[in-house]
Amino acid sequence: MASIQEFTVGNYMSFCEKHSIILKPKGISQRSEDNIVPYKYFPVLKSAAIYGANSSGKTNLLNAMAMMCNMIYESVRLNDGEPLPFLPFSLQFGKETEPTHFEIVLAENDSRIRYGFEYTYERIESEWLFVKNREGEEKPYFVRDNEGIGVNEKLFSEGSGLEARTNDNRLFISLVAQLGGPMSRELMSMFLGGINVISGLSSKGYESFTKRSFLSKDEISKKAMQFFTDLQFGFSNIVAKKIDIDSQNFAIDINTIHKRYDESGNIIGDATFSLEQESAGTLKMFDMAGPIFDTLEKGSVLVIDELDAKMHPLISEKIIEIFNSKEKNPNNAQLIFTTHDTHLLSSRLLRRDQIWLTEKDQQERTDLYSLMDVVFADGSKPRDDANLEKNYIAGRYGAIPYIHNI
């Protein structure tokens, strides 16, 4: 499955101008080759951390990824004239009439796909699909603008003849995929199943995934249980039970199994706890385990907002370590996450090109930049052997809250 090499957003929520997060490894001397998916022609980084003060735009970046995927999925369901989910930067005059911009670059070993679109409340203003092969030449498959849709019939024959059937508020790629275009369907599958955006603050939307895995006793549940055992969460097993509600619906009851001891510390049996009796951190880790190990199994992309919420720093570190590992991540899955955990900066798990920062200016516009983009007053840049955690907290890299006396 393809990996994300770049994502760009503009005129969306707090992003006034276009900004990109780039997961293409830089040519640095840092010894972290395991952190790179070693595609011969288009290598990508396995993980990326996004730091910044509260309300600096971190979540908006992840929301933009989710919005792009959702629009592609929902596009063919829209009726002609139905409004689009247009959320422009509203604090600058004129932006409410300019289009929102989304673009993603997906990379595999011998090809790179660049797809994007711009839209307003009423219509898709532009849309494009370019593919670059190992020879290094990027070729247009189709380009859409105010004058219509131009299809390269040789390279994208599946879209030929469908231009006039695309309504103003629908994406061309979605229509072609719905009508059976093989390349379009493959690209759609990447957005629908290959990029999963979840919250570390709330499990709404994915809370039942891990439960279903444990009920079916699949490979994901086995790997999750081993992970819980390695982290020493205290229970020795997890048992899932199906409870029928009616003829069509059922619930899944989850219990954790703990050892019982006598006064001398000898094991005398088991005790069964309801999952809700476990700590908030354990509940969060249980809910997230399904998406995490499913992503590792498929080699897809997992995007997590507030990875470290309710979680010990060593657990966050363990999750990142798994994604960066050749042995534990053989399918080259990717992890993109926001965090406030500065401990990760001193753990040496992340290369400098894997660390991204968000910061708002006086006009409340979000700026997004890599640690590699930081330049000090003397012209130097952050070094690999620098104390990144200490320097970040001290404000040397920006992207921290400025707190006035209360």
CSV table of C-alpha atoms in Angstrom, one decimal, residues 4-398:
chain,number,residue,atom,x,y,z
A,4,ILE,CA,2.1,9.6,2.4
A,5,GLN,CA,5.1,11.6,1.2
A,6,GLU,CA,3.4,15.0,1.4
A,7,PHE,CA,0.1,16.6,2.4
A,8,THR,CA,-0.8,20.3,1.7
A,9,VAL,CA,-3.6,22.4,3.0
A,10,GLY,CA,-4.6,26.0,2.4
A,11,ASN,CA,-7.5,28.2,3.3
A,12,TYR,CA,-9.0,25.7,5.7
A,13,MET,CA,-9.9,26.6,9.3
A,14,SER,CA,-6.7,28.2,10.8
A,15,PHE,CA,-4.6,27.5,7.7
A,16,CYS,CA,-4.8,30.8,5.8
A,17,GLU,CA,-2.0,30.1,3.3
A,18,LYS,CA,-0.8,26.8,1.9
A,19,HIS,CA,1.4,24.7,4.2
A,20,SER,CA,2.8,21.2,3.7
A,21,ILE,CA,3.9,18.4,6.0
A,22,ILE,CA,6.6,16.5,4.1
A,23,LEU,CA,7.5,12.9,5.0
A,24,LYS,CA,10.4,12.6,2.5
A,25,PRO,CA,13.6,12.0,4.4
A,26,LYS,CA,16.3,14.6,4.3
A,27,GLY,CA,19.9,13.9,3.6
A,28,ILE,CA,21.1,14.1,7.2
A,29,SER,CA,23.8,12.2,9.1
A,30,GLN,CA,21.5,11.2,11.9
A,31,ARG,CA,21.7,7.4,12.4
A,32,SER,CA,18.0,6.4,12.1
A,33,GLU,CA,17.8,4.5,8.9
A,34,ASP,CA,15.1,2.2,10.4
A,35,ASN,CA,12.8,5.2,10.5
A,36,ILE,CA,12.7,5.3,6.7
A,37,VAL,CA,10.7,3.1,4.3
A,38,PRO,CA,13.5,2.2,1.9
A,39,TYR,CA,11.6,2.6,-1.3
A,40,LYS,CA,14.3,2.7,-4.0
A,41,TYR,CA,12.9,5.7,-5.9
A,42,PHE,CA,10.5,7.4,-3.5
A,43,PRO,CA,11.5,6.8,0.2
A,44,VAL,CA,9.3,8.1,3.0
A,45,LEU,CA,9.5,8.4,6.7
A,46,LYS,CA,7.7,5.9,8.9
A,47,SER,CA,6.5,8.4,11.4
A,48,ALA,CA,6.1,12.1,12.1
A,49,ALA,CA,5.4,14.0,15.3
A,50,ILE,CA,3.6,17.4,15.3
A,51,TYR,CA,4.2,19.8,18.3
A,52,GLY,CA,2.7,23.1,19.1
A,53,ALA,CA,0.8,25.1,21.7
A,54,ASN,CA,-2.9,24.5,22.3
A,55,SER,CA,-5.0,26.1,19.6
A,56,SER,CA,-2.0,26.4,17.3
A,57,GLY,CA,-3.5,24.3,14.5
A,58,LYS,CA,-2.2,20.8,15.1
A,59,THR,CA,-5.7,19.3,15.1
A,60,ASN,CA,-6.8,21.4,12.2
A,61,LEU,CA,-4.0,19.8,10.1
A,62,LEU,CA,-5.3,16.3,10.9
A,63,ASN,CA,-8.9,17.4,10.4
A,64,ALA,CA,-7.8,18.5,6.9
A,65,MET,CA,-6.6,15.0,6.1
A,66,ALA,CA,-9.8,13.5,7.4
A,67,MET,CA,-11.9,16.1,5.5
A,68,MET,CA,-10.1,15.3,2.2
A,69,CYS,CA,-10.7,11.5,2.7
A,70,ASN,CA,-14.3,12.1,3.7
A,71,MET,CA,-15.0,14.3,0.7
A,72,ILE,CA,-13.6,11.7,-1.7
A,73,TYR,CA,-15.8,9.1,-0.1
A,74,GLU,CA,-19.0,11.1,0.1
A,75,SER,CA,-18.6,12.9,-3.3
A,76,VAL,CA,-20.6,10.5,-5.4
A,77,ARG,CA,-23.5,10.6,-2.9
A,78,LEU,CA,-24.1,14.3,-3.3
A,79,ASN,CA,-27.1,15.5,-5.2
A,80,ASP,CA,-26.6,18.1,-7.9
A,81,GLY,CA,-26.3,21.5,-6.2
A,82,GLU,CA,-25.8,20.1,-2.7
A,83,PRO,CA,-23.4,22.3,-0.7
A,84,LEU,CA,-19.8,21.2,0.1
A,85,PRO,CA,-18.2,21.3,3.6
A,86,PHE,CA,-16.5,24.6,3.1
A,87,LEU,CA,-14.6,25.9,6.2
A,88,PRO,CA,-12.3,28.7,5.0
A,89,PHE,CA,-10.0,30.8,7.1
A,90,SER,CA,-12.6,33.4,8.3
A,91,LEU,CA,-10.3,36.0,10.0
A,92,GLN,CA,-9.1,37.6,6.8
A,93,PHE,CA,-11.3,39.5,4.5
A,94,GLY,CA,-11.8,37.9,1.1
A,95,LYS,CA,-10.8,34.3,2.2
A,96,GLU,CA,-14.5,33.3,2.4
A,97,THR,CA,-14.7,33.5,-1.4
A,98,GLU,CA,-11.4,31.8,-2.1
A,99,PRO,CA,-11.2,28.0,-2.5
A,100,THR,CA,-9.9,25.5,0.1
A,101,HIS,CA,-6.9,23.6,-1.2
A,102,PHE,CA,-6.1,19.9,-0.5
A,103,GLU,CA,-3.3,17.9,-2.1
A,104,ILE,CA,-1.7,14.6,-1.2
A,105,VAL,CA,1.4,12.9,-2.6
A,106,LEU,CA,1.4,9.1,-2.2
A,107,ALA,CA,4.6,7.1,-2.8
A,108,GLU,CA,5.4,3.5,-3.6
A,109,ASN,CA,8.7,2.0,-4.6
A,110,ASP,CA,8.6,2.9,-8.3
A,111,SER,CA,5.8,5.5,-8.6
A,112,ARG,CA,4.5,8.6,-7.0
A,113,ILE,CA,0.9,9.9,-7.2
A,114,ARG,CA,0.0,13.5,-6.7
A,115,TYR,CA,-3.7,14.2,-6.4
A,116,GLY,CA,-5.6,17.2,-5.1
A,117,PHE,CA,-8.6,19.5,-5.5
A,118,GLU,CA,-9.8,23.0,-4.7
A,119,TYR,CA,-13.4,23.8,-3.7
A,120,THR,CA,-15.8,26.4,-2.4
A,121,TYR,CA,-19.2,26.1,-0.8
A,122,GLU,CA,-20.9,25.5,-4.2
A,123,ARG,CA,-18.4,23.7,-6.5
A,124,ILE,CA,-15.2,21.9,-7.2
A,125,GLU,CA,-13.0,24.7,-8.6
A,126,SER,CA,-10.1,22.5,-9.8
A,127,GLU,CA,-8.9,18.9,-9.5
A,128,TRP,CA,-5.8,17.2,-10.8
A,129,LEU,CA,-4.0,13.8,-10.9
A,130,PHE,CA,-0.3,13.5,-11.8
A,131,VAL,CA,1.8,10.3,-11.7
A,132,LYS,CA,5.6,10.2,-11.6
A,133,ASN,CA,7.5,7.0,-12.5
A,134,ARG,CA,11.0,5.8,-11.8
A,135,GLU,CA,12.3,7.7,-14.8
A,136,GLY,CA,11.5,10.9,-12.9
A,137,GLU,CA,9.0,12.5,-15.3
A,138,GLU,CA,5.7,13.6,-13.8
A,139,LYS,CA,2.8,13.2,-16.3
A,140,PRO,CA,-0.8,14.6,-16.0
A,141,TYR,CA,-3.6,11.9,-16.0
A,142,PHE,CA,-6.3,14.6,-15.8
A,143,VAL,CA,-6.7,18.2,-15.0
A,144,ARG,CA,-9.9,20.0,-14.1
A,145,ASP,CA,-10.4,23.8,-14.1
A,146,ASN,CA,-13.2,26.3,-14.8
A,147,GLU,CA,-13.1,25.4,-18.5
A,148,GLY,CA,-13.8,21.7,-17.9
A,149,ILE,CA,-11.9,18.4,-17.4
A,150,GLY,CA,-9.0,17.4,-19.6
A,151,VAL,CA,-8.2,13.7,-19.7
A,152,ASN,CA,-5.1,12.1,-21.0
A,153,GLU,CA,-6.8,9.3,-22.9
A,154,LYS,CA,-3.6,7.3,-23.3
A,155,LEU,CA,-2.7,7.3,-19.6
A,156,PHE,CA,-6.2,7.6,-18.0
A,157,SER,CA,-8.5,6.0,-20.5
A,158,GLU,CA,-10.9,5.0,-17.7
A,159,GLY,CA,-11.9,8.6,-17.4
A,160,SER,CA,-12.4,9.2,-21.1
A,161,GLY,CA,-16.0,10.1,-21.9
A,162,LEU,CA,-17.0,10.7,-18.3
A,163,GLU,CA,-16.2,14.4,-18.2
A,164,ALA,CA,-19.7,15.6,-19.0
A,165,ARG,CA,-21.2,13.3,-16.4
A,166,THR,CA,-19.4,15.0,-13.5
A,167,ASN,CA,-21.5,17.6,-11.6
A,168,ASP,CA,-19.9,20.8,-10.4
A,169,ASN,CA,-20.0,19.6,-6.7
A,170,ARG,CA,-18.6,16.1,-7.4
A,171,LEU,CA,-15.0,14.9,-7.6
A,172,PHE,CA,-14.1,13.4,-11.0
A,173,ILE,CA,-11.9,10.7,-9.4
A,174,SER,CA,-14.8,9.5,-7.3
A,175,LEU,CA,-17.2,9.3,-10.3
A,176,VAL,CA,-14.6,7.3,-12.3
A,177,ALA,CA,-14.0,4.9,-9.4
A,178,GLN,CA,-17.8,4.4,-9.0
A,179,LEU,CA,-18.0,3.4,-12.6
A,180,GLY,CA,-15.3,0.8,-12.3
A,181,GLY,CA,-12.1,2.6,-13.2
A,182,PRO,CA,-9.3,0.3,-11.9
A,183,MET,CA,-6.7,3.0,-11.1
A,184,SER,CA,-9.4,5.3,-9.6
A,185,ARG,CA,-10.7,2.5,-7.4
A,186,GLU,CA,-7.2,1.7,-6.2
A,187,LEU,CA,-6.7,5.3,-5.3
A,188,MET,CA,-10.1,5.4,-3.6
A,189,SER,CA,-9.2,2.4,-1.5
A,190,MET,CA,-6.1,4.2,-0.2
A,191,PHE,CA,-8.3,7.1,1.0
A,192,LEU,CA,-11.1,4.9,2.4
A,193,GLY,CA,-9.1,2.2,4.1
A,194,GLY,CA,-5.4,3.2,3.8
A,195,ILE,CA,-5.6,6.5,5.8
A,196,ASN,CA,-7.3,6.3,9.2
A,197,VAL,CA,-7.6,9.5,11.3
A,198,ILE,CA,-8.5,8.9,15.0
A,199,SER,CA,-8.5,10.9,18.2
A,200,GLY,CA,-6.5,10.1,21.3
A,201,LEU,CA,-8.9,12.1,23.4
A,202,SER,CA,-12.1,10.2,22.4
A,203,SER,CA,-12.6,6.8,21.0
A,204,LYS,CA,-15.8,7.7,19.3
A,205,GLY,CA,-16.0,6.1,15.8
A,206,TYR,CA,-13.6,3.3,16.5
A,207,GLU,CA,-14.4,2.1,20.0
A,208,SER,CA,-15.8,-1.2,18.9
A,209,PHE,CA,-13.0,-2.2,16.5
A,210,THR,CA,-10.8,-3.8,19.2
A,211,LYS,CA,-13.8,-5.4,20.8
A,212,ARG,CA,-14.7,-7.1,17.5
A,213,SER,CA,-11.1,-8.3,17.1
A,214,PHE,CA,-11.1,-9.9,20.5
A,215,LEU,CA,-14.5,-11.5,19.9
A,216,SER,CA,-13.2,-13.1,16.6
A,217,LYS,CA,-9.8,-13.9,18.2
A,218,ASP,CA,-8.1,-12.7,15.1
A,219,GLU,CA,-4.4,-12.0,14.6
A,220,ILE,CA,-4.9,-8.3,15.6
A,221,SER,CA,-6.2,-9.3,19.0
A,222,LYS,CA,-3.3,-11.7,19.5
A,223,LYS,CA,-0.8,-9.0,18.8
A,224,ALA,CA,-2.7,-6.5,21.0
A,225,MET,CA,-2.7,-9.0,23.9
A,226,GLN,CA,1.0,-9.5,23.6
A,227,PHE,CA,1.4,-5.7,23.6
A,228,PHE,CA,-0.6,-5.4,26.8
A,229,THR,CA,1.4,-8.2,28.4
A,230,ASP,CA,4.7,-6.5,27.4
A,231,LEU,CA,3.5,-3.3,29.0
A,232,GLN,CA,2.5,-5.1,32.2
A,233,PHE,CA,-1.0,-3.7,32.4
A,234,GLY,CA,-1.8,-6.1,35.3
A,235,PHE,CA,-4.3,-8.5,33.6
A,236,SER,CA,-3.3,-11.8,32.2
A,237,ASN,CA,-6.0,-12.2,29.6
A,238,ILE,CA,-8.9,-10.5,27.9
A,239,VAL,CA,-12.2,-12.3,27.3
A,240,ALA,CA,-14.9,-11.1,24.8
A,241,LYS,CA,-18.5,-12.3,25.0
A,242,LYS,CA,-21.3,-11.7,22.5
A,243,ILE,CA,-24.5,-10.5,24.1
A,244,ASP,CA,-27.6,-10.6,21.8
A,245,ILE,CA,-29.8,-7.6,22.1
A,246,ASP,CA,-32.4,-8.7,19.5
A,247,SER,CA,-32.5,-10.8,16.4
A,248,GLN,CA,-30.3,-8.3,14.4
A,249,ASN,CA,-28.2,-6.5,17.1
A,250,PHE,CA,-25.7,-7.6,19.6
A,251,ALA,CA,-23.2,-6.0,22.1
A,252,ILE,CA,-19.7,-7.2,23.0
A,253,ASP,CA,-18.9,-7.5,26.7
A,254,ILE,CA,-15.1,-7.3,27.5
A,255,ASN,CA,-13.6,-8.6,30.7
A,256,THR,CA,-10.1,-8.6,31.9
A,257,ILE,CA,-8.7,-11.5,33.9
A,258,HIS,CA,-6.4,-10.8,36.9
A,259,LYS,CA,-4.6,-13.2,39.2
A,260,ARG,CA,-5.8,-13.6,42.8
A,261,TYR,CA,-3.4,-14.1,45.6
A,262,ASP,CA,-3.4,-15.4,49.2
A,263,GLU,CA,-1.8,-13.6,52.1
A,264,SER,CA,1.6,-15.1,51.3
A,265,GLY,CA,1.5,-13.9,47.7
A,266,ASN,CA,0.7,-17.2,46.1
A,267,ILE,CA,-1.7,-17.4,43.1
A,268,ILE,CA,-4.9,-19.0,44.2
A,269,GLY,CA,-7.1,-18.3,41.1
A,270,ASP,CA,-8.4,-15.7,38.8
A,271,ALA,CA,-10.6,-12.6,39.2
A,272,THR,CA,-12.8,-11.2,36.5
A,273,PHE,CA,-13.1,-7.4,36.0
A,274,SER,CA,-15.3,-5.5,33.7
A,275,LEU,CA,-13.2,-3.5,31.2
A,276,GLU,CA,-14.8,-0.3,32.7
A,277,GLN,CA,-13.1,-1.1,36.0
A,278,GLU,CA,-9.6,-0.5,34.4
A,279,SER,CA,-7.9,2.8,34.4
A,280,ALA,CA,-8.6,5.6,31.9
A,281,GLY,CA,-5.2,5.0,30.3
A,282,THR,CA,-5.8,1.3,30.0
A,283,LEU,CA,-9.2,1.9,28.4
A,284,LYS,CA,-7.7,4.3,25.9
A,285,MET,CA,-4.9,1.8,25.0
A,286,PHE,CA,-7.5,-0.9,24.6
A,287,ASP,CA,-9.5,1.2,22.2
A,288,MET,CA,-6.5,2.3,20.2
A,289,ALA,CA,-4.9,-1.2,20.0
A,290,GLY,CA,-7.2,-2.3,17.2
A,291,PRO,CA,-6.5,0.6,14.8
A,292,ILE,CA,-2.7,0.4,15.7
A,293,PHE,CA,-2.3,-3.3,14.9
A,294,ASP,CA,-4.7,-3.2,12.0
A,295,THR,CA,-2.5,-0.5,10.5
A,296,LEU,CA,0.6,-2.5,11.1
A,297,GLU,CA,-1.0,-5.6,9.5
A,298,LYS,CA,-2.1,-3.7,6.4
A,299,GLY,CA,0.9,-1.4,6.0
A,300,SER,CA,-1.5,1.6,5.9
A,301,VAL,CA,-1.4,5.0,7.5
A,302,LEU,CA,-2.6,5.9,11.0
A,303,VAL,CA,-3.1,9.5,12.0
A,304,ILE,CA,-3.7,10.1,15.8
A,305,ASP,CA,-4.6,13.4,17.4
A,306,GLU,CA,-3.2,13.8,20.9
A,307,LEU,CA,-1.4,10.4,21.0
A,308,ASP,CA,-0.1,11.0,24.6
A,309,ALA,CA,-3.4,12.0,26.2
A,310,LYS,CA,-4.1,9.8,29.3
A,311,MET,CA,-1.0,7.8,28.4
A,312,HIS,CA,2.4,7.3,30.2
A,313,PRO,CA,5.3,8.7,28.1
A,314,LEU,CA,7.0,5.3,27.9
A,315,ILE,CA,3.8,3.8,26.3
A,316,SER,CA,3.8,6.5,23.6
A,317,GLU,CA,7.5,5.8,23.1
A,318,LYS,CA,6.8,2.1,22.7
A,319,ILE,CA,4.2,2.7,20.0
A,320,ILE,CA,6.5,4.9,18.0
A,321,GLU,CA,9.3,2.4,18.4
A,322,ILE,CA,7.1,-0.3,16.9
A,323,PHE,CA,6.3,1.8,13.8
A,324,ASN,CA,10.0,2.7,13.3
A,325,SER,CA,11.1,-0.9,13.7
A,326,LYS,CA,12.0,-3.0,10.6
A,327,GLU,CA,11.0,-6.2,12.5
A,328,LYS,CA,7.8,-5.1,14.0
A,329,ASN,CA,6.6,-3.0,11.1
A,330,PRO,CA,7.6,-5.2,8.1
A,331,ASN,CA,4.7,-3.8,6.0
A,332,ASN,CA,6.0,-0.2,6.3
A,333,ALA,CA,2.9,1.3,8.0
A,334,GLN,CA,3.1,5.0,8.8
A,335,LEU,CA,2.2,6.9,12.0
A,336,ILE,CA,1.5,10.6,12.0
A,337,PHE,CA,0.5,12.1,15.4
A,338,THR,CA,0.2,15.3,17.4
A,339,THR,CA,1.6,15.4,20.9
A,340,HIS,CA,2.7,17.6,23.8
A,341,ASP,CA,5.1,14.9,25.1
A,342,THR,CA,8.5,16.6,25.0
A,343,HIS,CA,10.1,13.5,26.4
A,344,LEU,CA,10.0,12.0,22.9
A,345,LEU,CA,12.3,14.8,21.7
A,346,SER,CA,15.1,13.4,24.0
A,347,SER,CA,14.4,9.7,23.4
A,348,ARG,CA,16.3,9.7,20.0
A,349,LEU,CA,13.4,7.8,18.5
A,350,LEU,CA,12.7,10.6,16.0
A,351,ARG,CA,15.0,12.2,13.4
A,352,ARG,CA,15.0,15.9,13.1
A,353,ASP,CA,13.0,15.7,9.8
A,354,GLN,CA,10.3,13.7,11.6
A,355,ILE,CA,9.6,16.6,14.0
A,356,TRP,CA,7.1,19.2,12.9
A,357,LEU,CA,5.8,22.3,14.7
A,358,THR,CA,2.7,24.5,14.4
A,359,GLU,CA,2.5,28.1,15.6
A,360,LYS,CA,0.0,31.0,15.1
A,361,ASP,CA,0.9,34.5,14.3
A,362,GLN,CA,-0.8,37.7,15.6
A,363,GLN,CA,-3.5,37.3,12.9
A,364,GLU,CA,-4.2,33.7,14.2
A,365,ARG,CA,-2.9,32.1,11.0
A,366,THR,CA,-1.2,28.7,11.5
A,367,ASP,CA,2.4,28.3,10.4
A,368,LEU,CA,3.6,24.7,9.9
A,369,TYR,CA,7.3,24.0,9.7
A,370,SER,CA,9.9,21.2,10.3
A,371,LEU,CA,12.6,21.3,12.9
A,372,MET,CA,14.9,21.2,9.8
A,373,ASP,CA,13.5,24.6,8.8
A,374,VAL,CA,14.5,26.3,12.0
A,375,VAL,CA,17.4,28.8,11.5
A,376,PHE,CA,18.9,30.7,14.5
A,377,ALA,CA,20.0,34.3,14.5
A,378,ASP,CA,23.6,33.3,13.8
A,379,GLY,CA,22.6,31.3,10.8
A,380,SER,CA,23.0,27.9,12.4
A,381,LYS,CA,20.4,25.1,12.6
A,382,PRO,CA,19.5,22.6,15.3
A,383,ARG,CA,22.1,19.9,15.6
A,384,ASP,CA,21.5,16.2,16.0
A,385,ASP,CA,23.5,16.2,19.3
A,386,ALA,CA,21.5,19.1,20.8
A,387,ASN,CA,19.2,18.8,23.7
A,388,LEU,CA,16.0,19.1,21.6
A,389,GLU,CA,13.6,18.8,24.5
A,390,LYS,CA,15.4,21.5,26.6
A,391,ASN,CA,15.7,23.8,23.6
A,392,TYR,CA,12.0,23.3,22.6
A,393,ILE,CA,10.7,24.1,26.1
A,394,ALA,CA,13.0,27.1,26.2
A,395,GLY,CA,11.3,28.4,23.1
A,396,ARG,CA,14.3,28.2,20.7
A,397,TYR,CA,12.2,26.4,18.1
A,398,GLY,CA,9.0,28.4,18.6
